[in-house]
Each structure stands twice: as C-alpha cells, then as structure tokens.
Short mmCIF file of C-alpha atoms in Angstrom, two decimals:
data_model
loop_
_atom_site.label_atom_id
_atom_site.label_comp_id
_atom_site.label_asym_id
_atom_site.label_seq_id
_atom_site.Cartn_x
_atom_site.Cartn_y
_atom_site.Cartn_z
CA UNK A 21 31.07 134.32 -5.58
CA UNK A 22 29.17 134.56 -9.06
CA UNK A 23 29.75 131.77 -10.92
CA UNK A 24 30.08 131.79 -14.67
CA UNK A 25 26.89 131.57 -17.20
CA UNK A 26 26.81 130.93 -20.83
CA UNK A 27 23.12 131.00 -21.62
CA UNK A 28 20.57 134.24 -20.41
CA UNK A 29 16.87 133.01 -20.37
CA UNK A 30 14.68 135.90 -22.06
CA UNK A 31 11.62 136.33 -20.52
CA UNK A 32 8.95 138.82 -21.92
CA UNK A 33 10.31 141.67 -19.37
CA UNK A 34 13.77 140.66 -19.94
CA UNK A 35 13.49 141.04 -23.36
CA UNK A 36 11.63 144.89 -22.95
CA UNK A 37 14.37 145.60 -21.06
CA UNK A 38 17.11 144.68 -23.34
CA UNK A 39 15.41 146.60 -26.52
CA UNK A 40 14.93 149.59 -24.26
CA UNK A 41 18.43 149.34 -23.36
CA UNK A 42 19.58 148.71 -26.75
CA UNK A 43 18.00 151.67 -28.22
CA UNK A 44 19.97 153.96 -25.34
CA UNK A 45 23.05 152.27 -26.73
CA UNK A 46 22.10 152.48 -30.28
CA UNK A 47 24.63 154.99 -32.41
CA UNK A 48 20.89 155.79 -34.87
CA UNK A 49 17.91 154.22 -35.62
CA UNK A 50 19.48 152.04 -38.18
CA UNK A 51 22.18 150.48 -35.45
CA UNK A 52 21.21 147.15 -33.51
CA UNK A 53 23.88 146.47 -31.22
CA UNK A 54 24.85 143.16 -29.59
CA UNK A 55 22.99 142.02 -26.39
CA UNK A 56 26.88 141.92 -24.96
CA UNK A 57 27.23 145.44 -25.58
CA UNK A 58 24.57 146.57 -24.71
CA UNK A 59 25.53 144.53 -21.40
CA UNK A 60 28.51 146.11 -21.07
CA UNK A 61 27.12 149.43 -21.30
CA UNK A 62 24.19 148.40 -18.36
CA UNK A 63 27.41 147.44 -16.22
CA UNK A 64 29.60 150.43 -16.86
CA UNK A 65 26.74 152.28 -16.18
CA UNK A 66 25.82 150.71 -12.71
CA UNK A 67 29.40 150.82 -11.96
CA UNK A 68 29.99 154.45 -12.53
CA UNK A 69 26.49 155.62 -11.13
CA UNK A 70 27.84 153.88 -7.57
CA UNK A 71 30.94 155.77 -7.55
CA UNK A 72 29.35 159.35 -8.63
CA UNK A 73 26.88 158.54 -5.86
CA UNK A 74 29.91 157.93 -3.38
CA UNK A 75 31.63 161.10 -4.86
CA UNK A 76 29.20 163.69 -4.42
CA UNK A 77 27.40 162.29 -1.15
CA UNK A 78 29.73 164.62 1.00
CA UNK A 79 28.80 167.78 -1.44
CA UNK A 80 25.34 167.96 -1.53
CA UNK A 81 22.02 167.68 1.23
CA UNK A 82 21.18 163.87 1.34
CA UNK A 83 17.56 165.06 0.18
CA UNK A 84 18.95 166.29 -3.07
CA UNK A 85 21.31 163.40 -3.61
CA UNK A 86 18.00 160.78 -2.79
CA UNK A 87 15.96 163.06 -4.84
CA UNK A 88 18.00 162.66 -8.40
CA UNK A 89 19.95 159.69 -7.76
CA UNK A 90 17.81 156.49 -6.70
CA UNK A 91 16.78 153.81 -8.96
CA UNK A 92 15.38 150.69 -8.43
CA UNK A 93 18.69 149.54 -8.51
CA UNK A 94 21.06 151.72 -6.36
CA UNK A 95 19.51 153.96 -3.50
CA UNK A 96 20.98 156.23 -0.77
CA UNK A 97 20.32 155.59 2.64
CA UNK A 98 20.43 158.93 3.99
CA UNK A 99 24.11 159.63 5.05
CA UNK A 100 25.09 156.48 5.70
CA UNK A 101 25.61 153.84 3.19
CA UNK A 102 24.79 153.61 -0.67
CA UNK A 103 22.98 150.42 -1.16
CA UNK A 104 22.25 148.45 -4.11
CA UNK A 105 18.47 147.40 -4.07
CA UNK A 106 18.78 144.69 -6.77
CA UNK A 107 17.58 141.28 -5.66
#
C-alpha cells in the first residue's frame, strides 16, 4: 500500500519531465499550469492508456497492439498480460 507524500524531490530529469508534461497540458503558450494538474493529467492518462490497451487486445494482432502501444511505462506481453514496466 502507497503511503501518503506531501513533498516531491525535483531532480534535473524530474523537472524535464514535468515542463514537457506541462506544455502537453498547457491550454497556449501563455498558460503554466499547476504541477498537480499536470499530475492529474499524467495519471488519467496512464489510467486510461491501461484500459484502451485491455480493450482492444482481443481486436487487433498482438504485433500491431505492441507496435503502437508500448511505453516505457505500460507494455504488452504478447497475448497474455498487460504489464506496467515502471520501477
């Protein structure tokens, strides 16, 4: 069980990945959304890219599937499980 966190330590990368992610979830150039948005949006995202992944792995060859759906973060193991690869 996760436990809860109130501080985030911002490494160099950490901090590459959050302004990459916060231009995704920018509205323009001029917006500068909060790091928890911008958090919320990395989650919803993970979230729904599992369950598209678990909806379409019955519809399509698992090459095709592998092909356009793994990350570095979720990955299909051929036909038989969708895995998440983070930590």
């Amino acid at each position: 069980m996760a436990t809860d966190r109130t501080s985030l330590k911002l490494t160099d990368d950490r901090k590459r990945l959050f302004d990459q992610a916060s231009e995704i979830v920018a509205r323009d150039d001029a917006d500068d959304p909060p790091r928890s948005d911008v958090i919320d949006a990395a989650l919803t995202h993970l979230i729904e890219s599992q369950q598209n992944l678990e909806n379409v792995r019955d519809q399509y060859p698992p090459q095709h599937i592998k092909r356009c759906c793994n990350t570095s973060v979720l990955g299909l193991r051929y036909r038989t499980s969708i895995e998440s690869k983070w930590r």
